[in-house]
Structures are given as structure tokens and as C-alpha cells.
Coordinates of C-alpha atoms and ligand atoms in Angstrom, one line a residue:
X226 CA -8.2 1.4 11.0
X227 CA -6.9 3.1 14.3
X228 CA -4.2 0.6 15.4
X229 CA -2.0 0.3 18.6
X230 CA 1.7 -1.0 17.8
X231 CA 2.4 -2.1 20.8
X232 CA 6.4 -2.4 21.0
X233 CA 6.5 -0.1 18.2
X234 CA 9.4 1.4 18.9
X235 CA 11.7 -1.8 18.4
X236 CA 12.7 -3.5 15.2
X237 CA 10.0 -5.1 13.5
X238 CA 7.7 -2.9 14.9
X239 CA 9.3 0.4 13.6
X240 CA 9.1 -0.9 9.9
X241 CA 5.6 -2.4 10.5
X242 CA 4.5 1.5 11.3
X243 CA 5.8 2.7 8.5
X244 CA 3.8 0.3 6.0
X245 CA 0.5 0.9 7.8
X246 CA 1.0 4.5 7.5
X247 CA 1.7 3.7 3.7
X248 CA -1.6 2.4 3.8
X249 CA -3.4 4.8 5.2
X250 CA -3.8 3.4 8.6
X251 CA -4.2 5.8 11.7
X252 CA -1.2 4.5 13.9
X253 CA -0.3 5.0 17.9
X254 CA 3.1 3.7 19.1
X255 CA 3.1 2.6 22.6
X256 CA 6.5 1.1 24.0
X257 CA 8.9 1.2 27.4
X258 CA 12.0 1.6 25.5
X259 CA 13.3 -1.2 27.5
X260 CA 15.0 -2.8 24.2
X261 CA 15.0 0.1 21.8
X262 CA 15.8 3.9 21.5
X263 CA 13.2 6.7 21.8
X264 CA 15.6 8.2 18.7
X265 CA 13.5 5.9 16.6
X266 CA 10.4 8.2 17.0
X267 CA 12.3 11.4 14.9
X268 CA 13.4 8.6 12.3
X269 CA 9.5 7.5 11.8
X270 CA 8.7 11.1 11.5
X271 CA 11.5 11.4 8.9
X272 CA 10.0 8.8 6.6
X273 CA 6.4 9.3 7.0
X274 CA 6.4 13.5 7.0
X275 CA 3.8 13.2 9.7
X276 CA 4.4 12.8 13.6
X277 CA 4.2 9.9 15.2
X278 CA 1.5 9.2 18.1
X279 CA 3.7 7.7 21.0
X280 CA 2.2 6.7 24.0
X281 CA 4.9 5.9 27.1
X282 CA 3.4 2.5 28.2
X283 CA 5.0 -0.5 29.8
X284 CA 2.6 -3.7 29.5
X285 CA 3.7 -5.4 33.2
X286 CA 1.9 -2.1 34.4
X287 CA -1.8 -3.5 34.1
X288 CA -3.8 -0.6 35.7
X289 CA -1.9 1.7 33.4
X290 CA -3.0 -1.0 30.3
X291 CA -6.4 -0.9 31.3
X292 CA -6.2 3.3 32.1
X293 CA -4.9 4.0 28.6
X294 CA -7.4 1.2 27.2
X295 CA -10.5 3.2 29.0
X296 CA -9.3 6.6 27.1
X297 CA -8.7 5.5 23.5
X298 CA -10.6 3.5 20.9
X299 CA -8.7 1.5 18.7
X300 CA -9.8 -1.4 15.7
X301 CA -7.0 -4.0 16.4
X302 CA -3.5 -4.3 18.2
X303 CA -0.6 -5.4 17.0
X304 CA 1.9 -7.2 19.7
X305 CA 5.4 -6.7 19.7
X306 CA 6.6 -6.5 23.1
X307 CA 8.6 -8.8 24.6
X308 CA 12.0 -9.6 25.7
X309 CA 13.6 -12.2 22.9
X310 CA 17.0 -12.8 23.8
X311 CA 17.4 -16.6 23.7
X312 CA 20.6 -16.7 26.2
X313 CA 18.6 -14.1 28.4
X314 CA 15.7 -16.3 29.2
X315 CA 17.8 -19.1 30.4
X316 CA 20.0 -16.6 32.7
X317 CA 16.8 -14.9 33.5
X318 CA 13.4 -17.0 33.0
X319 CA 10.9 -15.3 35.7
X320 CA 11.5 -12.1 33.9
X321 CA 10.2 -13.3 30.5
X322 CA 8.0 -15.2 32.6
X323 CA 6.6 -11.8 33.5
X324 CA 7.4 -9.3 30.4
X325 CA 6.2 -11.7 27.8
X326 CA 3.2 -13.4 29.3
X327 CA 2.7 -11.5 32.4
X328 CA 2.3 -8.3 29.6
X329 CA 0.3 -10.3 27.0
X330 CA -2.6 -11.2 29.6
X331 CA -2.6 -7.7 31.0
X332 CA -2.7 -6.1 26.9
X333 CA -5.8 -8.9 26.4
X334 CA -7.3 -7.6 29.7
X335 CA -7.0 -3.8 28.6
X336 CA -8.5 -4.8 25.1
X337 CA -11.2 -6.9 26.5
X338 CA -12.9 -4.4 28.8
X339 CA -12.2 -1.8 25.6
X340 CA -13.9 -4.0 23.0
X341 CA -10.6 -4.5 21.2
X342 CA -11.3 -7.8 19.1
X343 CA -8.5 -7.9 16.4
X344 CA -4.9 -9.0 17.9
X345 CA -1.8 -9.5 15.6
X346 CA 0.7 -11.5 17.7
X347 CA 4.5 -12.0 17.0
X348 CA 5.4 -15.6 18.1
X349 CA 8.0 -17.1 15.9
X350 CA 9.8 -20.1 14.9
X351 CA 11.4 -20.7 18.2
X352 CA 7.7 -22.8 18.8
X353 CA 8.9 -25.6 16.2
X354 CA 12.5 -25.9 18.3
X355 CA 14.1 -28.7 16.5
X356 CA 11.9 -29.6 13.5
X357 CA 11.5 -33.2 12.3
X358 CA 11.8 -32.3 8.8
X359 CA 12.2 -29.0 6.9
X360 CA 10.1 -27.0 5.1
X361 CA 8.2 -26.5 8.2
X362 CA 4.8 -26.2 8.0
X363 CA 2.3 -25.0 11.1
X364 CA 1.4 -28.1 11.8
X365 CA 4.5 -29.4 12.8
X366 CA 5.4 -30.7 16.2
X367 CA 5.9 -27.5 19.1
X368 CA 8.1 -28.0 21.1
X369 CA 10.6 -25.4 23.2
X370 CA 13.9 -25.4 24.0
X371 CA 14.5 -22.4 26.4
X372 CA 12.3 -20.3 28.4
X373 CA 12.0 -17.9 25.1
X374 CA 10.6 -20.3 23.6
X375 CA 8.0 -21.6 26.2
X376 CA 7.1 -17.7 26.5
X377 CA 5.8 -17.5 22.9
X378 CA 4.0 -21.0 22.8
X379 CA 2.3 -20.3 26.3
X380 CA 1.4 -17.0 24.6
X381 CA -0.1 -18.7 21.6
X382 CA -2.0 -20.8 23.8
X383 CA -3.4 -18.2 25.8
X384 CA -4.6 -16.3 23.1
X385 CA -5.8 -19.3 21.5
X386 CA -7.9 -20.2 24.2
X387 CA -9.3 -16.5 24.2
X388 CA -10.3 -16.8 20.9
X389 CA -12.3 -20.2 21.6
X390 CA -14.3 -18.5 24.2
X391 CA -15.2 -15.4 22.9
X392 CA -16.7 -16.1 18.6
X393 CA -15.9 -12.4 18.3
X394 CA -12.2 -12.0 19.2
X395 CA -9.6 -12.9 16.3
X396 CA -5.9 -13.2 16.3
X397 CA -3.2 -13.8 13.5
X398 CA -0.5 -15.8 15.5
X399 CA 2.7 -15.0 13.1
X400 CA 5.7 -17.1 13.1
X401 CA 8.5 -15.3 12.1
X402 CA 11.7 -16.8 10.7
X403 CA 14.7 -14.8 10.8
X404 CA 13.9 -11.2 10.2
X405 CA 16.8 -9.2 8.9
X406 CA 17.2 -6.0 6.3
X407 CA 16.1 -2.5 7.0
X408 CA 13.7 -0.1 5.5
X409 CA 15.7 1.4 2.2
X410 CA 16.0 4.7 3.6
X411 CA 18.6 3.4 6.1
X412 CA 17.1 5.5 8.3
X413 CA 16.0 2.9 10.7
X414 CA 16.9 -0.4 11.5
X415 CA 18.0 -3.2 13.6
X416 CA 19.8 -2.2 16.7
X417 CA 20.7 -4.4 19.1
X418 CA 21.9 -3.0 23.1
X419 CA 25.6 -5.0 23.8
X420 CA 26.8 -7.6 21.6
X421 CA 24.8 -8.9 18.9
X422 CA 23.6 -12.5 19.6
X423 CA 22.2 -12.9 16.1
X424 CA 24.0 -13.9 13.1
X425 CA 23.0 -10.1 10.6
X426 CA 23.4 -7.6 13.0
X427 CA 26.9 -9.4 14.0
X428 CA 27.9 -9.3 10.6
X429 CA 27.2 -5.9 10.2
X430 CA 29.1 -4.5 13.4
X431 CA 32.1 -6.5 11.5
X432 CA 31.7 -4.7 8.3
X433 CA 31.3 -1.3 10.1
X434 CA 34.5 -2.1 11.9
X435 CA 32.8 -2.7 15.4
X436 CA 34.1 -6.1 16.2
X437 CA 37.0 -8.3 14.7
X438 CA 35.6 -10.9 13.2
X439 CA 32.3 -13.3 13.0
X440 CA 32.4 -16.4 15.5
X441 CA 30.7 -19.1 13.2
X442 CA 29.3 -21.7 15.2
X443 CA 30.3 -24.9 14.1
X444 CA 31.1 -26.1 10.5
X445 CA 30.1 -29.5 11.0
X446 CA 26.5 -29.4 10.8
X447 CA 24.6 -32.2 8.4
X448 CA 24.3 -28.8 6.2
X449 CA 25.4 -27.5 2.3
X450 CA 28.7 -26.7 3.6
X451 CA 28.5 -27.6 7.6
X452 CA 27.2 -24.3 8.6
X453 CA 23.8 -23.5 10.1
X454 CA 21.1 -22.6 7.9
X455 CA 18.2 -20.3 8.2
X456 CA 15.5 -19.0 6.4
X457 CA 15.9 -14.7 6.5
X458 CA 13.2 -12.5 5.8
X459 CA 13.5 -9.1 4.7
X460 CA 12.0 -7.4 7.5
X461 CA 9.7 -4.8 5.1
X462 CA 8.5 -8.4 3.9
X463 CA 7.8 -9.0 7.2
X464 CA 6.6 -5.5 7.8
X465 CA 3.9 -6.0 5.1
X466 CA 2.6 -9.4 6.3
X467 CA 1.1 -7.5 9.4
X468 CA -1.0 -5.5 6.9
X469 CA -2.4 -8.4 5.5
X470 CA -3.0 -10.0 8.6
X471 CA -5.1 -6.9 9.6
X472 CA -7.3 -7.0 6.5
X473 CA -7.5 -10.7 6.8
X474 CA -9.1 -9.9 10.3
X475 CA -11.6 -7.8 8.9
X476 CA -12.1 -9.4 5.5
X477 CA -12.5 -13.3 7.2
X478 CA -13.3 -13.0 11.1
X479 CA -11.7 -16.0 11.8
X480 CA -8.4 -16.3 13.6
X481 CA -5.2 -18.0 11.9
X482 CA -2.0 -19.0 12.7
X483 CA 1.1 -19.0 9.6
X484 CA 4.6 -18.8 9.2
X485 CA 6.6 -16.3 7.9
X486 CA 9.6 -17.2 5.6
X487 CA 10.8 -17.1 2.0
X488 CA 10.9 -21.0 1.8
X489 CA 14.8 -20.6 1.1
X490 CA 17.2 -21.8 3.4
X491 CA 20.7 -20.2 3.7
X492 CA 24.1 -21.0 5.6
X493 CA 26.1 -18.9 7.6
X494 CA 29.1 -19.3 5.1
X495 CA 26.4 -18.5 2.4
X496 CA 24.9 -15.0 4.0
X497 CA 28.8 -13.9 5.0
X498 CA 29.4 -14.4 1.1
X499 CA 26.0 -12.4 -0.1
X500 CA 27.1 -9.4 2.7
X501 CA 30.8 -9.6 1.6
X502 CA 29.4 -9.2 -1.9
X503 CA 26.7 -5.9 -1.1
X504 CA 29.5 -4.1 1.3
X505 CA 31.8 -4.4 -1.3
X506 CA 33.8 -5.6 1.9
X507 CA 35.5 -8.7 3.8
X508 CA 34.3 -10.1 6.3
X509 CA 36.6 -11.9 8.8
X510 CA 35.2 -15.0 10.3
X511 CA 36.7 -18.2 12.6
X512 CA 35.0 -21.3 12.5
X513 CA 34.4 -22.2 16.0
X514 CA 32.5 -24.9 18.8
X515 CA 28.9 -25.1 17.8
X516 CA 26.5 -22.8 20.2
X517 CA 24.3 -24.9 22.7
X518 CA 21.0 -25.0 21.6
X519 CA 21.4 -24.3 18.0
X520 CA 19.8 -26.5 14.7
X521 CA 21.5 -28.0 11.6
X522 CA 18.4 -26.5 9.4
X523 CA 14.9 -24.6 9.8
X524 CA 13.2 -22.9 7.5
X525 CA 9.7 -22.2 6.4
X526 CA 6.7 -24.1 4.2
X527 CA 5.3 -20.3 3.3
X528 CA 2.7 -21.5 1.6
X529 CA -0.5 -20.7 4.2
X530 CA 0.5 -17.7 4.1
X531 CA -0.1 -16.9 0.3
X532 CA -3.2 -19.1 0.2
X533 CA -4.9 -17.1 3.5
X534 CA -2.9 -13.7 3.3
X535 CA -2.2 -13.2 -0.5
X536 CA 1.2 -12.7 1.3
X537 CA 4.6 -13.6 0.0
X538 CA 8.2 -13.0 0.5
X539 CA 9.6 -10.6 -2.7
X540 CA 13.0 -9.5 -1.6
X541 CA 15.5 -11.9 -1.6
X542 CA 19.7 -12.3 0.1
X543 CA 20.6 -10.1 -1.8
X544 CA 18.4 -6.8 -1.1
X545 CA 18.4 -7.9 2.7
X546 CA 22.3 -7.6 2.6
X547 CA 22.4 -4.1 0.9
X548 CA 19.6 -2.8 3.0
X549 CA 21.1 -3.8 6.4
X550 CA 24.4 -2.9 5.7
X551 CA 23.1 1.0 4.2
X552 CA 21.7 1.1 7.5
X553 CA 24.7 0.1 9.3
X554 CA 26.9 2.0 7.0
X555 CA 24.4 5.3 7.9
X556 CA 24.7 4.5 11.1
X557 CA 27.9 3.1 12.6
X558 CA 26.8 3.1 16.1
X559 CA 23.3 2.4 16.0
X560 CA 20.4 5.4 16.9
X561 CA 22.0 8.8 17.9
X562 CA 20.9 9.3 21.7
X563 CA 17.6 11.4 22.0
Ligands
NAD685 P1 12.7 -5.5 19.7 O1 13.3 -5.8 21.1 O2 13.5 -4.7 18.8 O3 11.3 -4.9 19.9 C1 10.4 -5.2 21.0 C2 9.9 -3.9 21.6 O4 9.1 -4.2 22.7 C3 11.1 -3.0 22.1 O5 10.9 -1.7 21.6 C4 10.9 -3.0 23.6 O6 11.3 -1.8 24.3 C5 9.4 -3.3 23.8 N1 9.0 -3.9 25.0 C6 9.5 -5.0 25.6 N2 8.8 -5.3 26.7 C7 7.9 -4.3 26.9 C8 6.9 -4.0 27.9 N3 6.8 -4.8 29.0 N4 6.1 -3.0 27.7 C9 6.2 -2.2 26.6 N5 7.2 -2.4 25.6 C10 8.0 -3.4 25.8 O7 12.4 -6.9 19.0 P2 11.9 -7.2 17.5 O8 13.1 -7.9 16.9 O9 11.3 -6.0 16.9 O10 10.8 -8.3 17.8 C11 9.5 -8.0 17.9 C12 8.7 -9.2 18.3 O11 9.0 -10.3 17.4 C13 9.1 -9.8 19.7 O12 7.9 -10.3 20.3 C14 10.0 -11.0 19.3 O13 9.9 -12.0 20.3 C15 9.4 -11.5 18.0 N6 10.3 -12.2 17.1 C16 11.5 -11.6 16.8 C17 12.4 -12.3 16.0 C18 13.7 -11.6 15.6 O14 14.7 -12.4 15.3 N7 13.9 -10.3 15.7 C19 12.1 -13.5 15.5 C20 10.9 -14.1 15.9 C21 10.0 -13.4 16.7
UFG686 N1 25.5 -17.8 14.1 C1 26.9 -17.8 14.0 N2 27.5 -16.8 14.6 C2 26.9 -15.8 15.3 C3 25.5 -15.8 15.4 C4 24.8 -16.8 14.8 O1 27.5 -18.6 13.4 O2 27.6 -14.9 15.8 C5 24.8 -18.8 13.4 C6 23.9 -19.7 14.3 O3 24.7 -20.8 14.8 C7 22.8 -20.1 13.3 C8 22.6 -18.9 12.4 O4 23.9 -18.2 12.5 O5 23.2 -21.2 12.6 C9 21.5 -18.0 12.8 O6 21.6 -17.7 14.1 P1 20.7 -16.5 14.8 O7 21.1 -16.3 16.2 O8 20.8 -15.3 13.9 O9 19.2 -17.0 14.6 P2 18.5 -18.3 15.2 O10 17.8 -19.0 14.1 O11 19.5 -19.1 16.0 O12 17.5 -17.7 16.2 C10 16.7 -16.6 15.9 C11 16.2 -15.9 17.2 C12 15.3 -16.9 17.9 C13 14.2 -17.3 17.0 C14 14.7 -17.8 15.8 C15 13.6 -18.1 14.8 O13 17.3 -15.6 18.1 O14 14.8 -16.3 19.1 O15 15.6 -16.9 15.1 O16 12.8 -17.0 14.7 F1 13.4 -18.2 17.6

């Protein structure tokens, strides 16, 4: 298939290209580097041995959507743009207001008048907020606790509706958990602008000897051992689920929505341990107030997505440790300036 990655150039997107290259897929980039580094592009290049197809393209910009739409002919999108900083949204709603779903309904405007019919969306956990009971299955309770949040369930909605009204338009709504890892090359990865709000990439800028120590936030949670607990997802296990979404499109024509998780749920005290452990390294940490807004205990019922996608999680703590901190390690400061 001839796919469009749009926000390819960020985290999950990067690693995403490189398995649909893997599998023989004909792949553009499009992306407005607003939240990653153009130095990405020569890393792709590195790992596939074939250049990458980047298009410059920000998605508020619908006539230039639309314009690029009119000149190209692709078999499905895959959406990844969109701001995603939790603490953001609240300081800054309108503009995820805008960004997210402002840029999702001009993308399914450009791939309507095109004929695009096959959307893979990233929405993500954020939609089940604080979860009556855990594993969490898809059809739990939504509900949204910041503007984030509300951006990803409006967008599920929208394209929901979209699909209702049109029999020939399917999306694969993907709830991600809490991608973390990098591709085993450690030649790409996650790399966050400013101070990591996220537990892994914090971790690893400790380790690497770019902060003190780890803030954890609270240790009195109704948890194993009081601290928060998440379920992470290698991100190339992530990476693959998008290439079974695809051939779920084609293979099924129907649209689905599924979480992405291992099923395992693991505490902050738990992943500092597994990291300390692959780094061969300590890693400093205070116990401090618990952040506003934060959950005792979310993770995933996978289970949809093995009986729809064939898809499960293979790589466990500790191979997303190593990976992320060879990454780190490789690259103390994140992607060398292009
Ligand atoms: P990221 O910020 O690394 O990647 C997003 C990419 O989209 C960036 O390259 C950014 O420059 C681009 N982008 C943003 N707005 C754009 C616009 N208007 N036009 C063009 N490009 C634009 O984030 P990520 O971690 O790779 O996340 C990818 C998607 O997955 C996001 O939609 C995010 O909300 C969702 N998600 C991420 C997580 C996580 O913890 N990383 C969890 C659940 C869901
Ligand atoms: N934590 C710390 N110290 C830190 C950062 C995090 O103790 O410096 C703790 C948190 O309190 C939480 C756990 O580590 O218990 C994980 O926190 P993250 O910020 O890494 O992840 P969250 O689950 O809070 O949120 C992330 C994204 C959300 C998304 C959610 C589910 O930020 O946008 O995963 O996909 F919705």
C-alpha cells in the first residue's frame, strides 16, 4: 500500500515507518516538526538504506491539506499529529482545540475529496480517565480529565460519525497505553523538547546524567507498593499494531476500535528497579506530593486486539528498559540538530 504517516516525524510515528517499510509498504512522511526534529529523517534513512519521502505539511493549514491531497494518491493514512502534553492542554486548551481537532477534520476533508477511505488514528487511554476497574476493556466508561483528553475522544467521535455516514470509509481508533522503548538500533527514539513530563524519558535523562533525580509522585497510592502503576508498551510493539490495523482495513472493511497494552501493570518503584537493572546504573529518586490529575492503576484488557488484529504485546520491562536507555546512552542529548 502507498501510506501517508502523518506526524511521522515524532515518536511513534518514526518507529511505525520503519515496520511498514519492513513490510514492503510504500511510505510518505508528512510532519511540521512542531514536536520533533527534522534529524529524524537521516536516522530513518540509516535503518531502512532507502530515502525517506517527506512532505513539509502542517494539518491546521487546510488548503495546503487538500493541495497536497489533489497531487498524490495514497491507500490509507495513519494519524499521528497532535499536541499531547497533558499539563499543556490545561495552560493552553484552544490550541489543542485547534491542532488536534481543528487538524483531524481538515486531514478527513483532504482524504475525502481524494478518495482516501482507510484512516489509522492514535487516541489513547487518556479516553478511559479514571477507570472503574482495571483491566480496562473498550467498553468501559469515557470520560476526560483535561482538554488532552477531550481532544482525542471528540476526535474519536468525529471520525466515528464519518464512518456511520459513509459504508466505505474505515478507521482503526487505537488506544495506546504507555508507549516507551526504542527501535534496537538506538538510532531513534523518544525525544522529548524541555523537561520530560513522562515517567521513561525522565528516567533516562537521570541515567544519562541530565537531571538529578526522579520526582516520584506520591507513594501512597492503593497500589503494590504505593506508587502509580501503568501498563508500558514497547513502542516497536506498538509500531507493529499499526500494520495490522492496516491489513485489518483491507482484509475486514469494517472499522474497529482496541486498546493497546501488554495487560501487565507496573509501578513507578517497579520500572526505576527494571532500568536501574538494564543501565547497570542507579537511579536517584525522592518520593514526593502526588501530581494533580494522576490514577492509582490503568492498564489494558488486550484481548480485542489479538482476537481482531492477531496482535499482541512480545517484548516485555525488561527489553523496553535496555532499548530506551541504548538510545539514551547513543544519544545523550537527544537528535543532533539538522
Ligand atoms: P510526538 O509529539 O513525538 O509526535 C507527533 C508528531 O506530530 C510530531 O512530529 C509533531 O511535530 C507532529 N505534529 C503535531 N501537530 C502537527 C500539525 N498540526 N501538523 C503536522 N504535524 C504535526 O508524539 P508521539 O508520542 O509520537 O504520539 C503520537 C500520537 O500518539 C499523538 O497523537 C499522541 O497524542 C498519541 N499518544 C501518545 C502517547 C504517548 O505517551 N507518547 C500515548 C497515547 C497516545
Ligand atoms: N511519574 C512519576 N514521576 C515523573 C513522571 C511520572 O512518578 O516524573 C509517575 C506518574 O505519577 C504515573 C506514572 O509515573 O504514576 C506514569 O506517568 P506518565 O506521565 O509517564 O504517564 P501517564 O499514564 O500519567 O500519562 C501518559 C500520557 C497521557 C496518556 C496516558 C495513557 O501522558 O497523555 O499516558 O496513554 F493519556
Amino acid at each position: 500500500m502507498r501510506i501517508l504517516l502523518c506526524g511521522g516525524a515524532g515518536y511513534i510515528g518514526a518507529h511505525t515507518y520503519v515496520v511498514l517499510v519492513e513490510r514492503g509498504h510504500d511510505v510518505v512522511v508528512a510532519d511540521n516538526f512542531s514536536n520533533s526534529s527534522p534529524g529524524v529523517l537521516a536516522r530513518l534513512r540509516q535503518i531502512t538504506g532507502r530515502p525517506v519521502p517527506f512532505q513539509p505539511l502542517d494539518l491546521r493549514d487546510r488548503d495546503a491539506v487538500t493541495g497536497f491531497f489533489a497531487h498524490q494518491a495514497f491507500d490509507a493514512v495513519v494519524h499521528f499529529a497532535a499536541l499531547k502534553s497533558v499539563g499543556e492542554s490545561c495552560e493552553r486548551p484552544l490550541d489543542y482545540f485547534h491542532n488536534n481537532i481543528g487538524g483531524t477534520l481538515n486531514l478527513l476533508h483532504g482524504m475525502r475529496e481524494a478518495g482516501v477511505d482507510r484512516l489509522v488514528f492514535s487516541s489513547s487511554a487518556t479516553v478511559y480517565g479514571d477507570p472503574e476497574r482495571v483491566p480496562v476493556r473498550e467498553d468501559a466508561r469515557l470520560q476526560v480529565t483535561n482538554p488532552y483528553g477531550r481532544t482525542k475522544l471528540v476526535m474519536e467521535e468525529l471520525i466515528g460519525d464519518l464512518c456511520r455516514s459513509d459504508a466505505g470509509f474505515h478507521a482503526a481508533n487505537l488506544r495506546y497505553f504507555n508507549p516507551v522503548g526504542a527501535h534496537a538500533s538506538g538510532l531513534i527514539g523518544e525525544d522529548p523538547t524541555g523537561i520530560p513530563n513522562n515517567l521513561m524519558p525522565y528516567i533516562c535523562q537521570v541515567a544519562v546524567g541530565r537531571r538529578d533525580r526522579l520526582s516520584v509522585y506520591g507513594a501512597d497510592w492503593p497500589t503494590v507498593d504505593g506508587t502509580g502503576v501503568r501498563d508500558y508498551i514497547h513502542v516497536m510493539d506498538l509500531a507493529r499494531a499499526h500494520a495490522d490495523a492496516l491489513d485489518f482495513l483491507v482484509r475486514e472493511r469494517r472499522s474497529l476500535t482496541v486498546n493497546l497494552g501488554t495487560g501487565q501493570g507496573v509501578s513507578v518503584l517497579q520500572l526505576v528497579e527494571a532500568f536501574a537493572q538494564a543501565a547497570a546504573r542507579r537511579i536517584p529518586y525522592q518520593v514526593v506530593a502526588r501530581r494533580p490529575g494522576d490514577v492509582a492503576e490503568v492498564y489494558a484488557d488486550p484481548s480485542l486486539a489479538e482476537r481482531t488484529l492477531g496482535w499482541r504485546a512480545e517484548l516485555g520491562i525488561e527489553a523496553m528498559c535496555r532499548d530506551a536507555w541504548r538510545w539514551q546512552s547513543q544519544n545523550p542529548q537527544g537528535y543532533p540538530m539538522a
